[in-house]
XYZ file of C-alpha atoms in Angstrom:
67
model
C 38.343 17.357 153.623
C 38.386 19.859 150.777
C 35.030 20.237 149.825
C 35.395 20.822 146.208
C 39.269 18.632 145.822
C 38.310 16.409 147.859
C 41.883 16.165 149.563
C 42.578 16.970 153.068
C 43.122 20.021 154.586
C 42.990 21.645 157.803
C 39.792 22.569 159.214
C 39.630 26.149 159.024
C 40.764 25.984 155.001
C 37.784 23.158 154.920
C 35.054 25.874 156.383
C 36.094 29.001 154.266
C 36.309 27.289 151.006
C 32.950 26.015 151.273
C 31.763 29.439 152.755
C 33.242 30.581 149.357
C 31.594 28.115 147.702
C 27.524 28.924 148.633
C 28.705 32.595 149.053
C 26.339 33.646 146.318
C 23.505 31.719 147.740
C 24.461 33.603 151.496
C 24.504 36.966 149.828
C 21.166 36.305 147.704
C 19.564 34.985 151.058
C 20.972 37.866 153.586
C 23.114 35.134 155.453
C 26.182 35.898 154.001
C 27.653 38.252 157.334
C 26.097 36.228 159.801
C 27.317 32.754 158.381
C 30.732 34.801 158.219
C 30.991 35.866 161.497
C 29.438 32.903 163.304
C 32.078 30.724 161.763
C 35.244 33.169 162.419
C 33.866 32.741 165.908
C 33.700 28.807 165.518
C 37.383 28.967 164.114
C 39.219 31.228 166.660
C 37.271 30.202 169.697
C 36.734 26.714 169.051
C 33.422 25.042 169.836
C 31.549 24.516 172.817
C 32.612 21.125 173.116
C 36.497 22.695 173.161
C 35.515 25.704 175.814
C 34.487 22.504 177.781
C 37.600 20.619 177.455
C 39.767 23.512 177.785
C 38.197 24.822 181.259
C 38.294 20.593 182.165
C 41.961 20.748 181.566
C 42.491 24.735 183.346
C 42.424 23.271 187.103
C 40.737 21.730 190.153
C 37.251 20.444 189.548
C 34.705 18.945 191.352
C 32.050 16.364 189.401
C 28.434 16.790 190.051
C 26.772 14.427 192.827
C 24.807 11.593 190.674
C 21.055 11.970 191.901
């Protein structure tokens, strides 16, 4: 969802329109690059949750013993 529209949009149009949104806030607090690059991270690399899924889905695994 579009934070400000309301309507729905893809994800990555979701995060930097409400990064543009408290941009003044990230700029008067010094957060503004590190907000910016965490979440161009986020956006081309997925989350941790996806890394999982993705190496889940790249071959052969094995599943831990249950202790």
């Amino acid at each position: 969802m579009h934070p400000l529209s309301g309507r729905r949009v893809p994800a990555a149009e979701a995060v930097r329109a409400l990064l543009d949104w408290v941009r003044p806030a990230l700029r008067a607090t010094g957060d503004e690059e590190e907000l910016r690059a965490l979440t161009a991270g986020v956006l081309a690399h997925g989350t941790g949750a996806d890394r999982q899924r993705r190496q889940l889905g790249s071959g052969p695994w094995t599943p831990l013993p249950i202790v």
